[in-house]
PDB file of C-alpha atoms in Angstrom:
ATOM      1  CA  UNK A  24      -0.111  -0.142  -0.032  1.00 65.00           C
ATOM      2  CA  UNK A  25       3.042   2.458   0.530  1.00 68.00           C
ATOM      3  CA  UNK A  26       3.919   2.462  -3.180  1.00 65.00           C
ATOM      4  CA  UNK A  27       0.499   3.098  -4.222  1.00 72.00           C
ATOM      5  CA  UNK A  28      -0.379   6.087  -1.950  1.00 72.00           C
ATOM      6  CA  UNK A  29      -0.203   8.670  -4.591  1.00 70.00           C
ATOM      7  CA  UNK A  30      -2.805   6.813  -6.844  1.00 72.00           C
ATOM      8  CA  UNK A  31      -5.399   7.412  -4.336  1.00 71.00           C
ATOM      9  CA  UNK A  32      -5.489  11.357  -4.864  1.00 75.00           C
ATOM     10  CA  UNK A  33      -6.056  14.059  -2.458  1.00 83.00           C
ATOM     11  CA  UNK A  34      -3.752  15.185   0.264  1.00 86.00           C
ATOM     12  CA  UNK A  35      -1.293  12.670   1.741  1.00 88.00           C
ATOM     13  CA  UNK A  36       0.429  13.965   4.660  1.00 90.00           C
ATOM     14  CA  UNK A  37       3.685  12.294   5.700  1.00 90.00           C
ATOM     15  CA  UNK A  38       4.493  12.901   9.357  1.00 92.00           C
ATOM     16  CA  UNK A  39       8.201  12.382  10.350  1.00 91.00           C
ATOM     17  CA  UNK A  40       9.969  13.156  13.690  1.00 89.00           C
ATOM     18  CA  UNK A  41      13.603  13.916  14.487  1.00 88.00           C
ATOM     19  CA  UNK A  42      14.290  10.149  15.030  1.00 89.00           C
ATOM     20  CA  UNK A  43      12.681   9.058  11.933  1.00 89.00           C
ATOM     21  CA  UNK A  44      13.012  11.725   9.009  1.00 89.00           C
ATOM     22  CA  UNK A  45      10.789  11.448   5.918  1.00 89.00           C
ATOM     23  CA  UNK A  46      12.570  13.390   3.462  1.00 88.00           C
ATOM     24  CA  UNK A  47      13.964  10.071   1.884  1.00 89.00           C
ATOM     25  CA  UNK A  48      10.527   8.576   1.659  1.00 89.00           C
ATOM     26  CA  UNK A  49       9.147  11.551   0.216  1.00 87.00           C
ATOM     27  CA  UNK A  50      11.994  11.309  -2.722  1.00 87.00           C
ATOM     28  CA  UNK A  51      11.408   7.740  -3.145  1.00 88.00           C
ATOM     29  CA  UNK A  52       7.665   8.230  -3.667  1.00 86.00           C
ATOM     30  CA  UNK A  53       8.181  11.233  -6.062  1.00 84.00           C
ATOM     31  CA  UNK A  54      10.669   8.819  -7.876  1.00 83.00           C
ATOM     32  CA  UNK A  55       8.359   6.110  -8.228  1.00 81.00           C
ATOM     33  CA  UNK A  56       5.338   8.168  -9.354  1.00 77.00           C
ATOM     34  CA  UNK A  57       6.674  11.000 -11.593  1.00 69.00           C
ATOM     35  CA  UNK A  58       7.150  10.863 -15.240  1.00 66.00           C
ATOM     36  CA  UNK A  59       8.327  14.337 -15.893  1.00 68.00           C
ATOM     37  CA  UNK A  60       9.293  16.594 -13.303  1.00 68.00           C
ATOM     38  CA  UNK A  61       8.765  20.563 -12.648  1.00 68.00           C
ATOM     39  CA  UNK A  62      10.796  21.827  -9.708  1.00 67.00           C
ATOM     40  CA  UNK A  63      10.277  25.116  -8.033  1.00 65.00           C
ATOM     41  CA  UNK A  64      12.948  26.136  -5.428  1.00 65.00           C
ATOM     42  CA  UNK A  65      11.492  28.678  -2.837  1.00 65.00           C
ATOM     43  CA  UNK A  66      14.184  28.394  -0.442  1.00 67.00           C
ATOM     44  CA  UNK A  67      16.772  30.310  -2.240  1.00 67.00           C
ATOM     45  CA  UNK A  68      14.417  33.241  -3.111  1.00 64.00           C
ATOM     46  CA  UNK A  69      11.118  32.894  -1.148  1.00 61.00           C
ATOM     47  CA  UNK A  70       9.832  36.443  -1.923  1.00 61.00           C
ATOM     48  CA  UNK A  71      11.180  36.488  -5.628  1.00 62.00           C
ATOM     49  CA  UNK A  72      13.343  39.434  -5.147  1.00 68.00           C
ATOM     50  CA  UNK A  73      15.620  38.460  -8.083  1.00 68.00           C
ATOM     51  CA  UNK A  74      12.841  38.604 -10.387  1.00 65.00           C
ATOM     52  CA  UNK A  75      13.971  35.256 -12.385  1.00 61.00           C
ATOM     53  CA  UNK A  76      11.900  33.853 -14.970  1.00 52.00           C
ATOM     54  CA  UNK A  77      11.396  30.642 -13.347  1.00 56.00           C
ATOM     55  CA  UNK A  78      10.160  32.208 -10.207  1.00 55.00           C
ATOM     56  CA  UNK A  79       6.095  32.321  -9.988  1.00 58.00           C
ATOM     57  CA  UNK A  80       4.561  35.605  -8.673  1.00 60.00           C
ATOM     58  CA  UNK A  81       2.735  34.929  -5.601  1.00 65.00           C
ATOM     59  CA  UNK A  82       5.576  32.511  -3.960  1.00 67.00           C
ATOM     60  CA  UNK A  83       4.653  29.057  -3.025  1.00 72.00           C
ATOM     61  CA  UNK A  84       1.045  29.798  -2.916  1.00 75.00           C
ATOM     62  CA  UNK A  85       1.419  30.983  -6.124  1.00 74.00           C
ATOM     63  CA  UNK A  86       2.647  27.902  -7.612  1.00 71.00           C
ATOM     64  CA  UNK A  87      -0.379  25.855  -5.550  1.00 73.00           C
ATOM     65  CA  UNK A  88      -2.924  28.246  -7.373  1.00 71.00           C
ATOM     66  CA  UNK A  89      -1.380  27.615 -10.644  1.00 72.00           C
ATOM     67  CA  UNK A  90      -2.103  23.898 -10.567  1.00 66.00           C
ATOM     68  CA  UNK A  91      -5.923  24.882 -10.829  1.00 63.00           C
ATOM     69  CA  UNK A  92      -5.566  26.897 -13.778  1.00 67.00           C
ATOM     70  CA  UNK A  93      -3.701  24.017 -15.712  1.00 62.00           C
ATOM     71  CA  UNK A  94      -5.270  22.667 -19.091  1.00 59.00           C
ATOM     72  CA  UNK A  95      -3.369  19.339 -18.975  1.00 66.00           C
ATOM     73  CA  UNK A  96      -6.052  16.596 -18.381  1.00 68.00           C
ATOM     74  CA  UNK A  97      -3.089  14.267 -17.086  1.00 72.00           C
ATOM     75  CA  UNK A  98      -2.748  13.160 -13.205  1.00 77.00           C
ATOM     76  CA  UNK A  99      -0.512  15.645 -11.406  1.00 78.00           C
ATOM     77  CA  UNK A 100       1.338  14.927  -8.086  1.00 81.00           C
ATOM     78  CA  UNK A 101       2.602  18.021  -6.282  1.00 82.00           C
ATOM     79  CA  UNK A 102       5.323  17.205  -3.581  1.00 84.00           C
ATOM     80  CA  UNK A 103       5.842  20.004  -0.944  1.00 84.00           C
ATOM     81  CA  UNK A 104       9.079  19.825   0.933  1.00 84.00           C
ATOM     82  CA  UNK A 105       7.872  21.043   3.287  1.00 81.00           C
ATOM     83  CA  UNK A 106       4.553  21.866   5.169  1.00 88.00           C
ATOM     84  CA  UNK A 107       6.375  22.855   8.122  1.00 88.00           C
ATOM     85  CA  UNK A 108       8.184  25.683   6.213  1.00 85.00           C
ATOM     86  CA  UNK A 109       4.948  26.874   4.636  1.00 86.00           C
ATOM     87  CA  UNK A 110       3.397  26.953   8.164  1.00 88.00           C
ATOM     88  CA  UNK A 111       6.113  28.952   9.465  1.00 85.00           C
ATOM     89  CA  UNK A 112       5.654  31.727   6.800  1.00 83.00           C
ATOM     90  CA  UNK A 113       2.043  31.562   6.112  1.00 84.00           C
ATOM     91  CA  UNK A 114      -1.140  31.556   8.190  1.00 89.00           C
ATOM     92  CA  UNK A 115      -2.559  27.969   8.739  1.00 90.00           C
ATOM     93  CA  UNK A 116      -6.014  28.874   7.512  1.00 90.00           C
ATOM     94  CA  UNK A 117      -4.398  30.354   4.294  1.00 88.00           C
ATOM     95  CA  UNK A 118      -2.429  27.152   3.615  1.00 88.00           C
ATOM     96  CA  UNK A 119      -5.106  24.802   4.533  1.00 89.00           C
ATOM     97  CA  UNK A 120      -7.698  26.678   2.123  1.00 88.00           C
ATOM     98  CA  UNK A 121      -5.164  26.559  -0.838  1.00 86.00           C
ATOM     99  CA  UNK A 122      -4.358  22.732   0.026  1.00 87.00           C
ATOM    100  CA  UNK A 123      -8.057  22.007  -0.070  1.00 86.00           C
ATOM    101  CA  UNK A 124      -8.596  23.777  -3.317  1.00 84.00           C
ATOM    102  CA  UNK A 125      -5.679  22.011  -5.050  1.00 82.00           C
ATOM    103  CA  UNK A 126      -6.722  18.483  -3.723  1.00 79.00           C
ATOM    104  CA  UNK A 127     -10.544  18.568  -3.865  1.00 71.00           C
ATOM    105  CA  UNK A 128     -11.214  20.315  -7.199  1.00 59.00           C
ATOM    106  CA  UNK A 129     -11.268  18.419 -10.563  1.00 53.00           C
ATOM    107  CA  UNK A 130     -11.777  21.535 -12.533  1.00 44.00           C
ATOM    108  CA  UNK A 131     -10.976  25.297 -12.028  1.00 47.00           C
ATOM    109  CA  UNK A 132     -13.922  27.283 -10.999  1.00 48.00           C
ATOM    110  CA  UNK A 133     -15.660  28.726 -13.825  1.00 50.00           C
ATOM    111  CA  UNK A 134     -13.870  26.278 -16.044  1.00 50.00           C
ATOM    112  CA  UNK A 135     -15.534  23.252 -17.785  1.00 49.00           C
ATOM    113  CA  UNK A 136     -12.241  21.837 -19.127  1.00 50.00           C
ATOM    114  CA  UNK A 137     -11.909  18.232 -17.443  1.00 52.00           C
ATOM    115  CA  UNK A 138      -8.398  17.775 -15.474  1.00 56.00           C
ATOM    116  CA  UNK A 139      -6.718  14.862 -14.199  1.00 66.00           C
ATOM    117  CA  UNK A 140      -6.575  13.808 -10.639  1.00 75.00           C
ATOM    118  CA  UNK A 141      -4.226  15.658  -8.226  1.00 78.00           C
ATOM    119  CA  UNK A 142      -2.151  14.196  -5.430  1.00 82.00           C
ATOM    120  CA  UNK A 143      -0.563  16.543  -3.032  1.00 85.00           C
ATOM    121  CA  UNK A 144       2.269  14.724  -1.177  1.00 86.00           C
ATOM    122  CA  UNK A 145       3.143  17.207   1.914  1.00 88.00           C
ATOM    123  CA  UNK A 146       6.220  16.553   4.388  1.00 89.00           C
ATOM    124  CA  UNK A 147       5.352  17.728   7.964  1.00 91.00           C
ATOM    125  CA  UNK A 148       7.698  17.907  10.484  1.00 91.00           C
ATOM    126  CA  UNK A 149       5.118  17.727  13.484  1.00 87.00           C
ATOM    127  CA  UNK A 150       7.483  18.290  16.342  1.00 89.00           C
ATOM    128  CA  UNK A 151       7.763  21.728  15.139  1.00 90.00           C
ATOM    129  CA  UNK A 152       4.152  23.081  15.569  1.00 90.00           C
ATOM    130  CA  UNK A 153       1.521  22.731  18.079  1.00 89.00           C
ATOM    131  CA  UNK A 154      -1.372  20.328  17.923  1.00 90.00           C
ATOM    132  CA  UNK A 155      -3.543  23.088  16.373  1.00 91.00           C
ATOM    133  CA  UNK A 156      -1.935  23.316  13.167  1.00 91.00           C
ATOM    134  CA  UNK A 157      -1.075  19.414  13.233  1.00 91.00           C
ATOM    135  CA  UNK A 158      -4.952  18.764  13.842  1.00 91.00           C
ATOM    136  CA  UNK A 159      -6.043  20.947  10.989  1.00 91.00           C
ATOM    137  CA  UNK A 160      -3.788  19.310   8.292  1.00 91.00           C
ATOM    138  CA  UNK A 161      -4.533  15.751   9.810  1.00 90.00           C
ATOM    139  CA  UNK A 162      -8.337  16.745   9.174  1.00 90.00           C
ATOM    140  CA  UNK A 163      -7.570  17.790   5.920  1.00 89.00           C
ATOM    141  CA  UNK A 164      -5.538  15.016   4.522  1.00 89.00           C
ATOM    142  CA  UNK A 165      -7.301  11.853   2.956  1.00 89.00           C
ATOM    143  CA  UNK A 166      -4.169   9.622   3.701  1.00 90.00           C
ATOM    144  CA  UNK A 167      -1.680  10.039   6.929  1.00 91.00           C
ATOM    145  CA  UNK A 168       1.629   8.447   6.892  1.00 91.00           C
ATOM    146  CA  UNK A 169       3.323   8.572  10.257  1.00 91.00           C
ATOM    147  CA  UNK A 170       6.819   7.166  10.250  1.00 92.00           C
ATOM    148  CA  UNK A 171       8.203   5.213  13.245  1.00 90.00           C
ATOM    149  CA  UNK A 172      10.338   2.122  13.624  1.00 86.00           C
ATOM    150  CA  UNK A 173      12.056  -0.123  15.959  1.00 83.00           C
ATOM    151  CA  UNK A 174      15.656  -1.796  16.236  1.00 75.00           C
ATOM    152  CA  UNK A 175      16.791   0.445  13.217  1.00 77.00           C
ATOM    153  CA  UNK A 176      13.844  -0.753  10.843  1.00 84.00           C
ATOM    154  CA  UNK A 177      11.582   1.939   9.464  1.00 88.00           C
ATOM    155  CA  UNK A 178       7.926   1.730   9.383  1.00 89.00           C
ATOM    156  CA  UNK A 179       4.891   3.650   8.195  1.00 90.00           C
ATOM    157  CA  UNK A 180       1.618   3.717   9.772  1.00 90.00           C
ATOM    158  CA  UNK A 181      -0.902   4.434   7.057  1.00 90.00           C
ATOM    159  CA  UNK A 182      -4.342   5.995   7.966  1.00 90.00           C
ATOM    160  CA  UNK A 183      -6.747   6.062   4.669  1.00 89.00           C
ATOM    161  CA  UNK A 184     -10.122   8.188   4.827  1.00 86.00           C
ATOM    162  CA  UNK A 185     -12.324   7.893   1.881  1.00 83.00           C
ATOM    163  CA  UNK A 186     -15.933   9.290   1.582  1.00 80.00           C
ATOM    164  CA  UNK A 187     -18.853   7.101   2.430  1.00 82.00           C
ATOM    165  CA  UNK A 188     -16.024   4.472   3.519  1.00 83.00           C
ATOM    166  CA  UNK A 189     -14.617   3.189   7.065  1.00 87.00           C
ATOM    167  CA  UNK A 190     -10.962   4.265   7.865  1.00 86.00           C
ATOM    168  CA  UNK A 191      -8.490   1.890   7.043  1.00 87.00           C
ATOM    169  CA  UNK A 192      -5.040   1.673   8.919  1.00 87.00           C
ATOM    170  CA  UNK A 193      -2.034  -0.723   8.282  1.00 88.00           C
ATOM    171  CA  UNK A 194       1.693  -0.561   9.119  1.00 89.00           C
ATOM    172  CA  UNK A 195       4.182  -1.108   6.407  1.00 87.00           C
ATOM    173  CA  UNK A 196       7.827  -1.628   6.996  1.00 90.00           C
ATOM    174  CA  UNK A 197      10.234  -0.468   4.359  1.00 88.00           C
ATOM    175  CA  UNK A 198      13.649   0.684   3.700  1.00 87.00           C
ATOM    176  CA  UNK A 199      15.297   3.330   1.298  1.00 88.00           C
ATOM    177  CA  UNK A 200      17.979   1.999  -1.066  1.00 88.00           C
ATOM    178  CA  UNK A 201      20.874   4.761  -2.065  1.00 88.00           C
ATOM    179  CA  UNK A 202      19.188   5.439  -5.417  1.00 88.00           C
ATOM    180  CA  UNK A 203      16.020   6.441  -3.495  1.00 85.00           C
ATOM    181  CA  UNK A 204      14.071   3.164  -4.504  1.00 85.00           C
ATOM    182  CA  UNK A 205      11.411   1.992  -2.154  1.00 82.00           C
ATOM    183  CA  UNK A 206      12.092  -1.660  -0.848  1.00 84.00           C
ATOM    184  CA  UNK A 207       9.065  -3.140   1.173  1.00 84.00           C
ATOM    185  CA  UNK A 208       9.984  -5.485   3.850  1.00 81.00           C
ATOM    186  CA  UNK A 209       8.141  -7.816   6.323  1.00 77.00           C
ATOM    187  CA  UNK A 210       7.947  -7.044   9.842  1.00 66.00           C
ATOM    188  CA  UNK A 211      10.693  -7.803  12.512  1.00 61.00           C
ATOM    189  CA  UNK A 212      11.154 -11.522  12.878  1.00 51.00           C
ATOM    190  CA  UNK A 213      10.702 -13.225  16.171  1.00 44.00           C
ATOM    191  CA  UNK A 214      14.336 -14.385  16.223  1.00 43.00           C
ATOM    192  CA  UNK A 215      15.174 -10.756  16.288  1.00 39.00           C
ATOM    193  CA  UNK A 216      13.252 -10.159  19.336  1.00 42.00           C
ATOM    194  CA  UNK A 217      15.144 -10.132  22.782  1.00 45.00           C
ATOM    195  CA  UNK A 218      14.654 -13.506  24.601  1.00 44.00           C
ATOM    196  CA  UNK A 219      15.589 -14.548  28.137  1.00 48.00           C
ATOM    197  CA  UNK A 220      18.724 -16.494  28.806  1.00 49.00           C
ATOM    198  CA  UNK A 221      18.040 -20.063  29.903  1.00 53.00           C
ATOM    199  CA  UNK A 222      21.100 -19.955  32.252  1.00 54.00           C
ATOM    200  CA  UNK A 223      19.622 -17.085  34.163  1.00 61.00           C
ATOM    201  CA  UNK A 224      16.877 -18.097  36.647  1.00 69.00           C
ATOM    202  CA  UNK A 225      13.899 -15.729  36.298  1.00 73.00           C
ATOM    203  CA  UNK A 226      13.309 -13.058  39.098  1.00 74.00           C
ATOM    204  CA  UNK A 227      10.593 -13.698  41.380  1.00 75.00           C
ATOM    205  CA  UNK A 228       8.781 -10.236  42.268  1.00 75.00           C
ATOM    206  CA  UNK A 229       7.663 -11.631  45.603  1.00 73.00           C
ATOM    207  CA  UNK A 230      10.787 -12.428  47.285  1.00 74.00           C
ATOM    208  CA  UNK A 231      11.397  -9.228  48.916  1.00 77.00           C
ATOM    209  CA  UNK A 232       7.945  -8.471  50.097  1.00 79.00           C
ATOM    210  CA  UNK A 233       7.238  -7.293  53.548  1.00 80.00           C
ATOM    211  CA  UNK A 234       4.182  -9.312  53.822  1.00 79.00           C
ATOM    212  CA  UNK A 235       3.460 -12.934  52.991  1.00 77.00           C
ATOM    213  CA  UNK A 236       1.214 -13.666  49.724  1.00 78.00           C
ATOM    214  CA  UNK A 237       0.976 -17.355  50.489  1.00 80.00           C
ATOM    215  CA  UNK A 238      -0.855 -19.113  53.336  1.00 82.00           C
ATOM    216  CA  UNK A 239      -0.160 -22.466  54.910  1.00 87.00           C
ATOM    217  CA  UNK A 240      -2.819 -25.121  55.436  1.00 90.00           C
ATOM    218  CA  UNK A 241      -2.812 -24.546  59.176  1.00 90.00           C
ATOM    219  CA  UNK A 242      -3.434 -20.710  58.736  1.00 88.00           C
ATOM    220  CA  UNK A 243      -5.816 -21.227  55.911  1.00 88.00           C
ATOM    221  CA  UNK A 244      -7.864 -23.312  58.417  1.00 90.00           C
ATOM    222  CA  UNK A 245      -7.657 -20.810  61.185  1.00 89.00           C
ATOM    223  CA  UNK A 246      -8.960 -17.981  58.594  1.00 86.00           C
ATOM    224  CA  UNK A 247     -11.939 -20.079  57.761  1.00 85.00           C
ATOM    225  CA  UNK A 248     -12.897 -20.790  61.162  1.00 85.00           C
ATOM    226  CA  UNK A 249     -12.620 -17.207  62.501  1.00 83.00           C
ATOM    227  CA  UNK A 250     -16.027 -15.340  63.014  1.00 77.00           C
ATOM    228  CA  UNK A 251     -15.618 -11.678  62.349  1.00 77.00           C
ATOM    229  CA  UNK A 252     -17.427  -9.107  64.850  1.00 75.00           C
ATOM    230  CA  UNK A 253     -19.992  -7.917  62.081  1.00 74.00           C
ATOM    231  CA  UNK A 254     -21.125 -11.533  61.381  1.00 73.00           C
ATOM    232  CA  UNK A 255     -24.484 -12.476  63.360  1.00 71.00           C
ATOM    233  CA  UNK A 256     -24.317 -16.020  63.786  1.00 72.00           C
ATOM    234  CA  UNK A 257     -26.716 -18.422  65.274  1.00 75.00           C
ATOM    235  CA  UNK A 258     -24.713 -18.819  68.566  1.00 74.00           C
ATOM    236  CA  UNK A 259     -24.939 -14.798  68.968  1.00 73.00           C
ATOM    237  CA  UNK A 260     -28.668 -14.783  68.143  1.00 73.00           C
ATOM    238  CA  UNK A 261     -29.308 -17.550  70.911  1.00 74.00           C
ATOM    239  CA  UNK A 262     -27.042 -15.832  73.549  1.00 72.00           C
ATOM    240  CA  UNK A 263     -28.963 -12.575  72.798  1.00 71.00           C
ATOM    241  CA  UNK A 264     -32.308 -14.263  73.200  1.00 72.00           C
ATOM    242  CA  UNK A 265     -31.597 -16.587  76.108  1.00 72.00           C
ATOM    243  CA  UNK A 266     -29.590 -14.979  78.840  1.00 65.00           C
ATOM    244  CA  UNK A 267     -27.325 -17.431  80.507  1.00 66.00           C
ATOM    245  CA  UNK A 268     -27.899 -18.810  84.205  1.00 67.00           C
ATOM    246  CA  UNK A 269     -26.630 -16.544  86.615  1.00 63.00           C
ATOM    247  CA  UNK A 270     -26.417 -13.340  84.256  1.00 63.00           C
ATOM    248  CA  UNK A 271     -27.989 -10.381  86.060  1.00 64.00           C
ATOM    249  CA  UNK A 272     -31.059  -8.849  83.969  1.00 67.00           C
ATOM    250  CA  UNK A 273     -31.278  -5.066  83.356  1.00 71.00           C
ATOM    251  CA  UNK A 274     -34.193  -2.755  83.997  1.00 75.00           C
ATOM    252  CA  UNK A 275     -34.787   0.595  82.797  1.00 78.00           C
ATOM    253  CA  UNK A 276     -36.323   2.980  85.264  1.00 78.00           C
ATOM    254  CA  UNK A 277     -37.859   6.432  83.748  1.00 77.00           C
ATOM    255  CA  UNK A 278     -39.397   9.006  85.774  1.00 78.00           C
ATOM    256  CA  UNK A 279     -41.135  11.841  83.870  1.00 74.00           C
ATOM    257  CA  UNK A 280     -39.641  15.451  83.834  1.00 76.00           C
ATOM    258  CA  UNK A 281     -42.076  18.282  84.137  1.00 70.00           C
ATOM    259  CA  UNK A 282     -41.492  19.506  80.588  1.00 71.00           C
ATOM    260  CA  UNK A 283     -42.229  15.841  78.989  1.00 69.00           C
ATOM    261  CA  UNK A 284     -45.525  15.699  76.941  1.00 62.00           C
ATOM    262  CA  UNK A 285     -47.562  12.472  77.900  1.00 65.00           C
ATOM    263  CA  UNK A 286     -50.572  13.796  75.805  1.00 65.00           C
ATOM    264  CA  UNK A 287     -51.056  11.050  73.198  1.00 65.00           C
ATOM    265  CA  UNK A 288     -53.768  12.744  71.414  1.00 70.00           C
ATOM    266  CA  UNK A 289     -51.610  15.748  70.761  1.00 69.00           C
ATOM    267  CA  UNK A 290     -47.822  14.908  71.088  1.00 66.00           C
ATOM    268  CA  UNK A 291     -47.026  17.967  69.322  1.00 69.00           C
ATOM    269  CA  UNK A 292     -48.868  20.440  71.845  1.00 66.00           C
ATOM    270  CA  UNK A 293     -45.817  22.093  73.134  1.00 66.00           C
ATOM    271  CA  UNK A 294     -44.286  23.012  69.557  1.00 71.00           C
ATOM    272  CA  UNK A 295     -47.008  25.812  69.400  1.00 67.00           C
ATOM    273  CA  UNK A 296     -48.033  24.670  65.797  1.00 65.00           C
TER     274      UNK A 296
END
C-alpha cells in the first residue's frame, strides 16, 4: 500500500520526527510516481526578489494556485518539502484553504475543461508545531503516513480516509535504497526479538515483600474458622435471646420530667403549631 499512496489522490500527509526522517521517503515516492518533474525552489528566493523567469509571482501559494489553472488532462502529483516551512511563513488557515482547493477540485472554478487527478504529498515535521496546526492538516488529509520504527527498521503507519467508507489503517515496513528506490519488507521477525537467557533464573517479584502472599494449611483453616465481629451467627442470636444462668438482668426506670409531653392525643402540643 505504501508504494501506491499517490494513486489514491487527495492530500497525503507524511509526518516524520527527529528520530525518523521522512525526506528520503518523500523522494522515493516522487521517483516512483513521476514521469516528468517540474521543480520550484522557494528556499533560495522565497519572496522573488531576484525577479527570475522561473519564479512564480505569489510565491509558494502562487505555484499551488497555478495548478488549478492548468489545462493538462493528465494526473499531477505535487510534492511539498515541506509543509512545516509553509506553516512557519503563512497563516495556517490560508495554507489549508490552498491545499483544499488543489486536492479537492477536479476543475477550475468557472472552467468546464476536465483535468486529471491531483495528489498532494506534503512532508510535515510535526515536532515543530503545536496541536492546532497539526490537527488542522490531519483533518484535511485523505491519507496520513506516520513514520516510526524499531531496532533501526523504519515503519509507516498508514491511515486512509475515503468518503462513505470506513477508515482503514495498516503498518508497512520499508527501507530506502541509495538510489531512492522503495524496498518493502516484512515486519521484525521473532528471532530478532530479545529472548531470556535459559541459564539465568527468572526473578521472583515476591521474594523481597514485607508481607506473605501465601498461606499454609493451618493458617488457612484458622482464617476459615474465624468469626468476624460484624457476622451475626446463630450462636450470637441464641445468646441474646436466652440469657445464661446467673446472668444479671437489667431494668430501665424512667421518671417523667416536668417538660415531658405525655398527651397521646396531641404529642406536638408543646411546639405551638
